[in-house]
């Protein structure tokens, strides 16, 4: 017996394990890095006739060029590096040995100045199969006198019968450089357009802008895989650059690392060893434009003009209060506290947590920085401006569009070993630290928003002794080290950083208030003024009283004494003045009283508004909770066993009971249990359907600008599916065949509106059906129906064959907490629908027409109150 290995595993390893083209390219770049290269050039060529071998890193020998190009189809990819290359021996033992241990051996005698190899498993290059059917390896090293060219045609390799002896032809050519490797991918498996935007690239070529393709034409996936592959966060001592070319011309890649300086918050932590124990320092640094933003939100729109300060002002404010911030935005965590907190955070793994320090000591120092941004155009424009003015951003050409794409490509918290990223962690959509999950707890406001966060975590494990990626490069191998690493990072992010950002907010708020930068609400100031005023007038009145008394006394004295006419005259006018003064003061007093009363009314109004706002917030809060709950339900459902599986379990138990003659248990316990379970299960599945449906209405950062044009008919068609069961159960026709409209409404709005209306209609139709059983005046001959019709382009009517709206509620139908339903109606549905429609200029009304039961029954939905004629002509 002997162990045979079918070369088909090569295909498994390369094509199927590495699941994306961009990861395949990254693998080949990593090999160049391992070969000590200073440069890697990647060429994308969509048409071999327009490729003139410009910008080649290494000259191409004419003969060799011919040998490769002769059977070249139109498109190809070339990856070349100026590393140490391979001789015959390295080709054999390295490239052509699957699972080669060449790099493992290399690591054993590595010196401090060498690059620690990124390679480990000996399978990375097999990913080349994803890219093309044929691969040419062109390489040479210092010791070789020739350049070697090897052609690999993967299929003939893999499907070879005599797999123990695969001969590979090596041809030789004159050397054009001392050492290098160049991979030619011909007969591509992929469409180049999936890596670069060919259409845009060609357009740019046609514009004659061929010397430098100024616009970014790299596709998102490739961009985010290559971007930050080598850590841009540290000042690299070593030189290693990746350059992309389309046809003959350089393609700029938008790493734009400078923009990192526009972050409004910079979180950092360092885990290190101190006297044999783990010690963590963490902190938050805020930028002037953070304070500015908080200020803006505090003062609101109206007063912003007069109180708004310059960007420089906020910088000096920050400087002035530096110590105060520092005190609350820094923490040192000892090993003891760390373990205590880990256990508290996740009590299921106490044993592992007990060993956390030992694990961490293997991979310290661990350093991290996490930058958080705001993407809103206005806020980010202001941030960029401030960053420029305050000297944080040197490049004055950068703008919000740059920032937006910077975040788009590079968001995520990435893990680095030395200078290179470990697998694809923290790439777009790879939420390995479950930040999103954490956001549903506590105040979202103070948590990381995935898409607006860029960060790195750097571990010290140069030889990959503890932290390794899995073969598909999409996650870490699960072991105690990687588990603890993730736990500790999550702890720091979700506890300490959360606290910092909360503290930063409240301190900023306090400082702004203390500095008198936040106006007190104007109504309070007014009240205070009036009160002061009243007091002054009151005092005056008291004084006047004294004055009057004195005047009287003088008068009495004058009447007895001999006085000059002049003096008597003067005294008389004094008396007149006093009377006037008294009148004036009385007048002032009554008018302030009036003002006071008016003010009270204003206050009353405000309370009503506040109450309304409060109610709205309550609704919003309900929405949030619904979102969380449905999310949770969904995750329960996705983890639920399939129906087949549970049925299988049930069958087994059933058989067991019946075989063992346990009839009693079968009928009394088992059967009810099973039917109850099935009921719950089917309800859950309904719920799941509902969730996917509802999910679309969750507005993330929804604004009224989120309008989208909806095909109302198509929408109703979809919605009908949601009601299918109910409609069938109550035998109701839903007819919307006349609808032919495209409405521009905020995302999710139609769902709320129609869901409510149809749900109501079904309810009232059913009520009619129930009543008709005992009261024939409620029976109808035709089949029940809900009809949705349109009137022109801007109005939809919806009516049903149900009872209609009870007279007692017809005038207050759209008020909150009004429901015609006896017990179970919350009475919020139509209120919300109306408010929602109003919020974007639309409206709903109950038309005056009455049905055969004497009730109003037709609802009209009007898209816009103020039909703007101009809209169409624009
Ligand atoms: N650009 C290159 N320059 C020099 N040698 C190379 C180059 N690319 C590949 N090799 C050789 O081919 C071998 C196989 O590469 P491969 O990427 O499959 O495995 P690895 O890098 O050793 O490990 P890993 O699977 O973790 O990447 C390498 O060990 C190296 O000896
Ligand atoms: Mg490799």
XYZ file of C-alpha atoms in Angstrom, residues 100-760:
661
model
C 6.975 23.700 0.053
C 8.620 24.337 3.400
C 11.250 26.578 1.899
C 9.999 29.600 3.803
C 9.553 27.781 7.052
C 13.211 26.796 6.838
C 14.139 30.335 5.888
C 12.475 31.624 9.053
C 14.609 29.441 11.274
C 17.762 31.310 10.449
C 16.453 34.737 9.943
C 18.456 37.702 11.093
C 17.072 40.902 12.473
C 17.474 42.882 9.296
C 15.814 40.375 7.015
C 12.206 40.597 6.071
C 10.278 37.933 7.862
C 8.620 35.948 5.088
C 4.873 36.314 4.790
C 4.599 32.910 3.142
C 4.129 29.887 5.305
C 1.902 27.253 3.801
C 3.520 26.719 0.407
C 0.286 27.045 -1.534
C -0.155 30.763 -2.237
C 0.980 30.742 -5.863
C -1.533 28.040 -6.698
C -4.045 30.849 -6.584
C -2.652 31.742 -10.006
C -5.056 29.152 -11.388
C -7.903 31.506 -10.678
C -6.417 34.091 -12.949
C -5.530 32.159 -16.082
C -5.369 28.776 -17.761
C -1.722 29.225 -18.621
C 1.075 30.689 -16.558
C 4.611 31.468 -17.699
C 7.191 31.774 -14.985
C 10.170 33.778 -16.094
C 12.886 33.991 -13.474
C 16.561 34.010 -12.694
C 18.738 34.501 -9.636
C 22.253 35.677 -8.872
C 23.753 32.226 -9.264
C 22.147 31.414 -12.621
C 23.665 32.151 -15.998
C 20.338 32.064 -17.806
C 16.828 33.246 -17.478
C 14.444 30.301 -17.139
C 11.055 30.183 -18.728
C 8.574 27.563 -17.586
C 5.105 27.211 -18.976
C 2.367 25.721 -16.864
C -0.899 24.721 -18.361
C -2.885 23.926 -15.278
C -5.392 21.578 -16.824
C -2.921 19.262 -18.459
C -1.131 19.287 -15.136
C -4.103 18.430 -13.108
C -5.730 15.873 -15.334
C -2.531 14.018 -16.085
C -2.870 10.264 -15.700
C 0.679 9.506 -14.653
C 0.749 11.863 -11.822
C 3.785 10.621 -10.058
C 6.010 11.871 -12.826
C 5.040 15.189 -14.284
C 7.724 16.527 -16.545
C 7.987 20.243 -16.884
C 9.896 21.810 -19.742
C 12.304 24.564 -18.889
C 13.687 26.749 -21.670
C 16.564 29.155 -21.231
C 17.155 32.666 -22.483
C 19.825 35.318 -22.010
C 19.620 37.265 -18.766
C 18.288 40.820 -18.819
C 18.811 41.420 -15.094
C 20.717 39.795 -12.275
C 17.664 38.447 -10.488
C 13.913 38.816 -10.855
C 10.658 36.967 -11.362
C 7.997 37.728 -13.928
C 4.688 35.887 -14.124
C 2.720 35.991 -17.338
C -0.934 35.080 -17.111
C -2.309 34.268 -20.520
C -5.638 32.822 -21.564
C -7.369 34.549 -18.680
C -10.171 32.983 -16.679
C -11.441 36.327 -15.612
C -12.691 39.392 -17.342
C -10.212 42.230 -16.849
C -13.174 44.480 -16.378
C -13.730 42.913 -12.982
C -10.402 44.339 -11.824
C -10.232 47.641 -13.637
C -12.928 49.730 -15.226
C -12.099 49.078 -18.876
C -14.711 51.401 -20.235
C -13.416 54.337 -18.282
C -9.831 53.422 -19.062
C -10.508 53.358 -22.781
C -12.370 56.639 -22.648
C -9.400 58.215 -20.970
C -7.119 56.788 -23.635
C -9.310 58.280 -26.333
C -9.198 61.631 -24.628
C -5.497 61.571 -25.367
C -4.827 61.607 -21.659
C -2.783 58.485 -22.077
C 0.401 59.464 -20.304
C -1.291 59.513 -16.976
C -4.671 58.077 -16.289
C -5.666 60.643 -13.744
C -8.902 59.116 -12.662
C -9.074 56.064 -10.571
C -10.021 53.099 -12.709
C -9.284 50.332 -10.241
C -12.360 48.393 -9.151
C -13.368 48.580 -5.512
C -12.455 45.018 -4.638
C -8.962 45.170 -6.030
C -8.470 48.620 -4.579
C -9.415 47.579 -1.106
C -7.366 44.381 -1.332
C -4.231 46.198 -2.460
C -4.830 49.356 -0.467
C -3.072 49.227 2.822
C -1.632 45.783 2.027
C 1.647 47.149 3.295
C 0.998 49.209 6.381
C 0.747 52.874 5.455
C 0.485 53.794 9.097
C 4.078 53.275 10.061
C 7.057 54.955 8.543
C 8.380 52.053 6.593
C 12.073 51.586 6.796
C 12.000 49.142 3.967
C 11.184 49.898 0.415
C 8.423 48.015 -1.299
C 6.072 49.515 -3.812
C 3.247 48.119 -5.894
C 2.614 49.846 -9.213
C -0.264 49.242 -11.553
C -0.323 49.788 -15.299
C -3.022 49.658 -17.904
C -1.612 48.845 -21.357
C 1.528 50.987 -21.161
C 0.508 53.617 -18.676
C 0.586 54.027 -14.933
C -2.708 53.857 -13.088
C -2.806 55.898 -9.904
C -4.071 54.044 -6.894
C -5.973 56.120 -4.429
C -4.495 55.302 -1.096
C -4.619 58.989 -0.141
C -3.252 58.157 3.268
C -2.987 61.868 4.031
C -6.699 61.941 4.515
C -6.269 59.910 7.649
C -5.492 63.264 9.249
C -9.064 64.382 8.739
C -10.337 61.854 11.276
C -12.172 63.649 14.032
C -11.260 61.078 16.633
C -8.108 59.027 16.965
C -8.275 56.098 19.316
C -5.112 54.242 20.224
C -4.067 51.377 22.405
C -0.871 49.571 23.200
C -0.597 46.224 24.888
C 2.848 45.524 26.254
C 4.785 43.695 28.871
C 5.733 45.460 32.051
C 7.564 43.624 34.813
C 6.413 40.319 33.410
C 2.769 41.360 33.324
C 0.449 42.632 30.649
C -0.181 46.340 30.715
C -2.555 48.208 28.427
C -2.599 51.912 27.781
C -5.389 53.363 25.741
C -6.549 56.805 24.850
C -8.504 59.072 22.596
C -7.298 62.205 20.868
C -9.913 64.569 19.486
C -9.491 67.167 16.779
C -10.683 70.775 16.665
C -13.357 69.946 14.107
C -14.881 67.464 16.512
C -15.540 70.297 18.947
C -16.817 72.395 16.097
C -19.268 69.715 15.046
C -20.593 69.231 18.566
C -20.960 72.981 18.843
C -22.946 73.066 15.645
C -25.313 70.405 16.866
C -25.776 72.180 20.184
C -26.606 75.576 18.802
C -28.746 74.270 15.990
C -29.339 75.991 12.740
C -30.943 79.316 13.555
C -28.358 80.868 15.733
C -25.354 79.366 14.028
C -24.519 82.487 12.114
C -23.862 84.770 15.026
C -22.271 82.218 17.312
C -20.306 80.226 14.790
C -16.589 80.592 15.338
C -13.590 80.176 13.089
C -11.805 76.866 12.675
C -8.810 78.348 14.445
C -10.945 79.280 17.425
C -11.899 75.643 18.078
C -8.259 74.622 17.854
C -7.337 77.112 20.544
C -10.285 76.042 22.658
C -9.064 72.479 22.435
C -5.568 73.517 23.360
C -6.807 75.503 26.314
C -8.668 72.517 27.728
C -6.162 69.862 26.778
C -5.531 68.648 30.296
C -9.179 68.345 31.082
C -9.726 66.130 28.066
C -6.595 64.121 28.696
C -7.674 63.205 32.188
C -10.823 61.501 31.000
C -9.668 60.179 27.671
C -6.898 57.952 28.898
C -6.789 54.667 30.755
C -4.228 52.242 31.963
C -5.464 48.709 32.391
C -3.539 46.293 34.528
C -3.410 42.576 33.953
C -5.700 41.968 36.906
C -8.340 44.385 35.656
C -8.044 43.032 32.155
C -8.838 39.494 33.224
C -11.670 40.663 35.449
C -13.194 42.637 32.598
C -12.773 39.811 30.092
C -14.637 37.476 32.390
C -17.341 40.021 32.881
C -17.689 40.603 29.176
C -17.955 36.952 28.248
C -18.437 34.655 31.233
C -18.529 31.538 29.061
C -14.798 31.377 28.651
C -13.423 31.965 32.095
C -10.788 29.316 31.752
C -9.382 30.789 28.588
C -9.515 34.245 30.062
C -7.506 33.057 33.005
C -4.711 32.429 30.484
C -5.188 35.650 28.570
C -1.983 37.196 29.842
C 0.145 34.217 28.836
C -1.302 34.290 25.329
C -0.859 38.014 24.970
C 2.726 37.926 26.206
C 3.554 35.769 23.182
C 2.504 38.442 20.731
C 3.212 41.784 22.428
C 3.742 44.591 21.827
C 0.410 45.032 20.125
C -0.262 48.510 18.868
C -3.392 49.929 17.369
C -4.868 53.118 16.114
C -8.426 53.622 15.014
C -9.558 56.686 13.167
C -13.180 57.680 13.000
C -14.676 60.016 10.453
C -17.905 61.671 9.522
C -19.005 61.167 5.974
C -21.842 63.676 5.780
C -20.833 66.095 3.013
C -21.339 69.268 5.021
C -19.613 67.998 8.113
C -16.713 66.481 6.246
C -16.247 69.609 4.147
C -15.950 71.626 7.303
C -13.562 69.052 8.804
C -11.300 69.153 5.756
C -11.291 72.923 5.797
C -10.417 72.989 9.462
C -7.726 70.343 9.013
C -6.139 72.487 6.319
C -6.381 75.726 8.280
C -5.025 74.179 11.418
C -2.133 72.504 9.646
C -3.262 68.903 9.966
C -3.682 68.405 6.243
C -0.906 69.607 3.998
C -2.375 68.684 0.635
C -4.765 71.485 -0.185
C -6.253 69.721 -3.198
C -8.064 67.073 -1.224
C -11.805 67.412 -0.900
C -14.914 65.628 0.328
C -15.112 63.446 -2.760
C -11.614 62.192 -2.050
C -12.549 61.522 1.541
C -15.648 59.660 0.519
C -13.814 57.286 -1.789
C -10.982 56.980 0.715
C -13.474 55.702 3.260
C -15.256 53.621 0.694
C -12.083 51.727 -0.239
C -10.275 51.499 3.008
C -12.767 51.359 5.836
C -12.340 48.603 8.353
C -9.928 47.719 11.095
C -7.048 45.772 9.656
C -4.652 43.411 11.333
C -0.946 43.693 10.549
C 1.949 41.444 11.265
C 5.051 43.547 10.862
C 4.392 45.594 7.804
C 1.952 43.405 5.992
C -1.705 42.791 6.436
C -2.774 39.455 7.819
C -5.324 37.928 5.479
C -8.225 40.076 4.447
C -9.461 40.915 7.924
C -11.073 44.283 8.179
C -11.693 44.554 4.511
C -14.869 46.005 3.196
C -17.692 43.964 4.677
C -15.419 41.790 6.801
C -16.509 42.727 10.292
C -14.196 40.415 12.177
C -14.525 42.404 15.399
C -18.314 42.429 15.239
C -18.519 46.172 15.587
C -21.946 46.199 14.044
C -23.236 43.882 16.695
C -21.804 46.077 19.402
C -23.595 49.031 17.917
C -26.942 47.626 18.830
C -25.997 47.876 22.486
C -25.718 51.084 24.442
C -25.841 54.416 22.765
C -25.035 54.035 19.105
C -23.937 57.589 19.062
C -20.755 56.693 20.918
C -19.908 53.539 19.025
C -17.919 52.909 15.892
C -19.705 53.205 12.610
C -18.187 50.506 10.456
C -18.125 52.409 7.210
C -16.603 55.511 8.734
C -13.779 53.862 10.591
C -10.273 53.045 9.462
C -7.774 51.430 11.715
C -4.911 49.063 12.184
C -3.831 46.636 14.814
C -0.260 45.536 14.737
C 0.838 42.313 16.401
C 4.316 41.077 17.069
C 4.470 37.564 15.723
C 7.004 37.776 12.907
C 7.340 34.043 12.382
C 3.611 33.358 12.487
C 4.075 31.162 15.497
C 0.725 32.032 17.068
C -1.503 34.006 14.761
C -2.014 32.571 11.293
C -4.595 32.927 8.630
C -6.639 30.006 7.361
C -5.797 28.712 3.893
C -8.497 30.721 2.168
C -6.933 33.807 3.800
C -10.288 35.031 4.985
C -9.971 34.675 8.706
C -7.581 33.654 11.426
C -7.031 30.056 12.367
C -9.012 29.584 15.541
C -6.773 28.904 18.450
C -6.379 30.222 21.954
C -4.150 33.040 20.815
C -6.449 34.323 18.131
C -9.449 33.952 20.417
C -7.865 35.970 23.195
C -6.586 38.555 20.752
C -10.083 39.160 19.418
C -11.609 39.205 22.895
C -9.163 41.770 24.175
C -9.597 44.007 21.159
C -13.358 43.810 21.482
C -13.107 44.670 25.155
C -10.992 47.716 24.472
C -13.171 48.918 21.630
C -16.516 48.305 23.218
C -15.727 49.339 26.749
C -12.813 51.718 26.998
C -13.156 53.437 23.642
C -16.888 53.649 24.138
C -16.339 55.402 27.449
C -13.817 57.775 25.909
C -16.129 58.861 23.180
C -18.937 59.374 25.654
C -16.657 61.375 27.934
C -15.369 63.441 25.047
C -18.884 64.393 24.134
C -19.962 65.474 27.586
C -16.753 67.320 28.353
C -17.007 69.181 25.064
C -20.570 70.054 25.835
C -19.640 71.361 29.291
C -16.763 73.425 27.982
C -18.899 75.006 25.293
C -21.523 75.891 27.865
C -19.025 77.219 30.350
C -17.498 79.406 27.691
C -20.923 80.860 27.003
C -20.872 79.464 23.510
C -24.194 77.744 23.801
C -27.024 80.249 24.072
C -29.556 79.561 26.758
C -32.919 78.985 25.270
C -34.208 82.398 24.265
C -37.532 81.983 26.007
C -35.791 81.547 29.351
C -33.698 84.647 28.820
C -36.786 86.632 27.961
C -38.575 85.460 31.050
C -35.673 86.447 33.200
C -35.512 89.912 31.630
C -39.175 90.504 32.243
C -38.814 89.386 35.804
C -35.955 91.820 36.345
C -37.895 94.533 34.692
C -40.891 93.899 36.858
C -38.743 94.086 39.911
C -37.260 97.416 38.932
C -40.700 98.850 38.238
C -42.001 97.523 41.521
C -39.090 99.165 43.345
C -39.861 102.391 41.528
C -43.435 102.204 42.629
C -42.363 101.760 46.221
C -40.019 104.713 45.900
C -42.771 106.741 44.381
C -44.956 105.977 47.354
C -42.332 107.420 49.685
C -41.935 110.338 47.360
C -45.685 110.937 47.409
C -45.781 110.785 51.160
C -42.986 113.296 51.387
C -44.721 115.456 48.839
C -47.855 115.429 50.952
C -45.912 116.486 54.013
C -44.331 119.357 52.133
C -47.712 120.321 50.811
C -49.149 120.463 54.336
C -46.179 122.549 55.424
C -46.579 124.901 52.431
C -50.227 125.476 53.141
C -49.330 126.834 56.577
C -46.077 128.620 55.764
C -45.385 131.787 53.788
C -43.814 130.793 50.499
C -42.704 132.649 47.367
C -44.869 132.323 44.262
C -41.913 130.972 42.321
C -41.372 128.219 44.759
C -45.073 127.365 44.863
C -45.108 127.137 41.060
C -42.113 124.860 41.004
C -43.685 122.716 43.633
C -46.888 122.474 41.605
C -45.056 121.171 38.540
C -43.287 118.691 40.762
C -46.676 117.405 41.803
C -47.715 117.068 38.150
C -44.561 115.118 37.366
C -45.280 112.792 40.209
C -48.735 112.082 38.865
C -47.325 111.415 35.407
C -44.644 109.199 36.799
C -47.233 107.236 38.709
C -49.284 106.738 35.578
C -46.260 105.678 33.578
C -45.197 103.184 36.120
C -48.657 101.694 36.354
C -48.734 101.434 32.590
C -45.349 99.723 32.467
C -46.507 97.313 35.087
C -49.669 96.306 33.267
C -47.806 95.944 30.014
C -45.175 93.678 31.547
C -47.947 91.665 33.016
C -49.486 91.327 29.589
C -46.127 90.302 28.175
C -45.863 87.754 30.893
C -49.211 86.284 30.056
C -48.321 86.140 26.366
C -45.131 84.443 27.307
C -47.027 81.901 29.308
C -49.131 81.124 26.283
C -45.999 80.691 24.219
C -44.706 78.321 26.857
C -47.922 76.382 26.719
C -47.618 76.062 22.974
C -44.088 74.925 23.355
C -45.150 72.222 25.756
C -47.644 70.982 23.203
C -44.967 70.923 20.551
C -42.630 69.157 22.910
C -45.279 66.610 23.685
C -45.715 65.970 20.030
C -41.989 65.669 19.558
C -41.890 63.350 22.493
C -44.506 61.184 20.872
C -42.589 61.160 17.660
C -39.441 60.136 19.447
C -41.342 57.421 21.167
C -42.429 56.121 17.814
C -38.926 56.261 16.524
C -37.724 54.394 19.568
C -40.335 51.758 18.908
C -39.028 51.520 15.388
C -35.531 50.967 16.658
C -36.643 48.247 18.987
C -38.600 46.598 16.213
C -35.509 46.648 14.138
C -33.434 44.996 16.817
C -36.058 42.405 17.592
C -36.613 41.454 13.989
C -32.880 41.256 13.572
C -32.664 38.888 16.504
C -35.555 36.822 15.219
C -33.912 36.604 11.890
C -30.733 35.307 13.397
C -32.678 32.730 15.403
C -34.361 31.650 12.223
C -31.220 31.361 10.240
C -29.892 29.074 12.914
C -33.004 26.995 13.150
C -32.769 23.436 11.912
C -34.443 22.807 8.616
C -37.950 21.388 8.673
C -36.725 18.099 7.278
C -34.311 17.719 10.085
C -36.839 18.346 12.831
C -39.329 16.094 11.128
C -36.693 13.444 11.129
C -36.215 13.834 14.880
C -39.918 13.729 15.465
C -40.294 10.611 13.363
C -37.645 8.853 15.365
C -39.341 9.642 18.633
C -42.687 8.709 17.192
C -41.432 5.322 16.052
C -39.793 4.718 19.357
C -42.994 5.461 21.249
C -45.130 3.334 18.976
C -42.756 0.387 18.980
C -42.643 0.475 22.748
C -46.437 0.676 22.983
C -46.279 3.962 24.801
C -49.592 4.975 23.318
C -50.532 7.175 26.248
C -47.455 9.253 26.039
C -47.848 9.362 22.294
C -51.344 10.819 22.276
C -51.220 12.842 25.460
C -47.753 14.303 25.369
C -46.016 13.748 22.109
C -48.737 14.669 19.665
C -49.673 18.001 21.246
C -46.010 18.821 21.565
C -45.405 18.143 17.927
C -48.348 20.144 16.687
C -47.435 23.041 18.959
C -43.899 22.936 17.673
C -45.019 22.888 14.067
C -47.281 25.814 14.716
C -44.478 27.853 16.238
C -42.164 26.840 13.470
C -44.503 27.952 10.741
C -45.179 31.243 12.532
C -41.467 31.779 12.768
C -41.061 31.183 9.070
C -43.772 33.719 8.350
C -41.940 36.089 10.589
C -38.773 35.509 8.654
C -40.447 36.390 5.410
C -41.763 39.485 7.026
C -38.332 40.397 8.219
C -36.729 40.347 4.799
C -39.574 42.470 3.670
C -39.349 44.912 6.529
C -35.613 45.140 6.327
C -35.912 47.345 3.316
C -37.689 50.005 5.299
C -34.988 50.487 7.890
C -33.675 53.863 7.068
C -30.055 54.253 7.797
C -29.327 57.893 8.184
C -32.483 58.505 6.224
C -33.082 62.000 5.029
C -35.711 63.409 2.803
C -33.119 63.347 0.106
C -33.399 59.578 0.102
C -36.171 59.769 -2.450
C -36.268 57.013 -4.967
C -38.561 56.410 -7.864
C -40.780 53.443 -7.251
C -42.846 51.525 -9.703
C -46.046 51.413 -7.678
C -47.512 48.473 -9.550
C -44.411 46.371 -9.092
C -44.306 47.380 -5.474
C -47.926 46.326 -4.928
C -47.252 43.069 -6.673
C -44.510 42.380 -4.206
C -46.601 43.528 -1.292
C -49.458 41.263 -2.301
C -47.228 38.279 -1.684
C -46.933 39.343 1.941
C -50.675 39.285 2.325
C -51.227 36.162 0.268
C -52.201 33.934 3.150
C -54.591 36.379 4.742
C -56.215 37.319 1.472
C -56.776 33.688 0.695
C -58.060 32.896 4.144
C -60.699 35.633 4.003
C -61.353 35.174 0.292
C -60.536 38.738 -0.671
C -59.503 39.965 -4.114
C -56.792 42.567 -4.183
C -57.142 44.552 -7.369
C -54.573 47.119 -8.388
C -54.535 46.330 -12.079
C -55.228 49.932 -13.033
C -52.162 51.249 -11.328
C -49.501 52.487 -13.694
C -47.420 54.991 -11.788
C -43.891 55.852 -10.931
C -43.777 57.706 -7.657
C -40.808 59.442 -6.193
C -40.968 58.866 -2.460
C -38.538 58.297 0.411
C -37.301 54.789 0.792
C -39.706 52.540 2.653
C -42.546 55.078 2.706
C -44.862 53.141 0.410
C -44.490 50.030 2.496
C -45.660 51.774 5.643
C -48.533 53.431 3.932
C -49.893 50.469 2.005
C -49.106 47.908 4.604
C -51.249 49.804 7.062
C -54.084 50.475 4.651
C -54.327 46.954 3.307
C -54.015 45.459 6.753
C -56.869 47.712 7.908
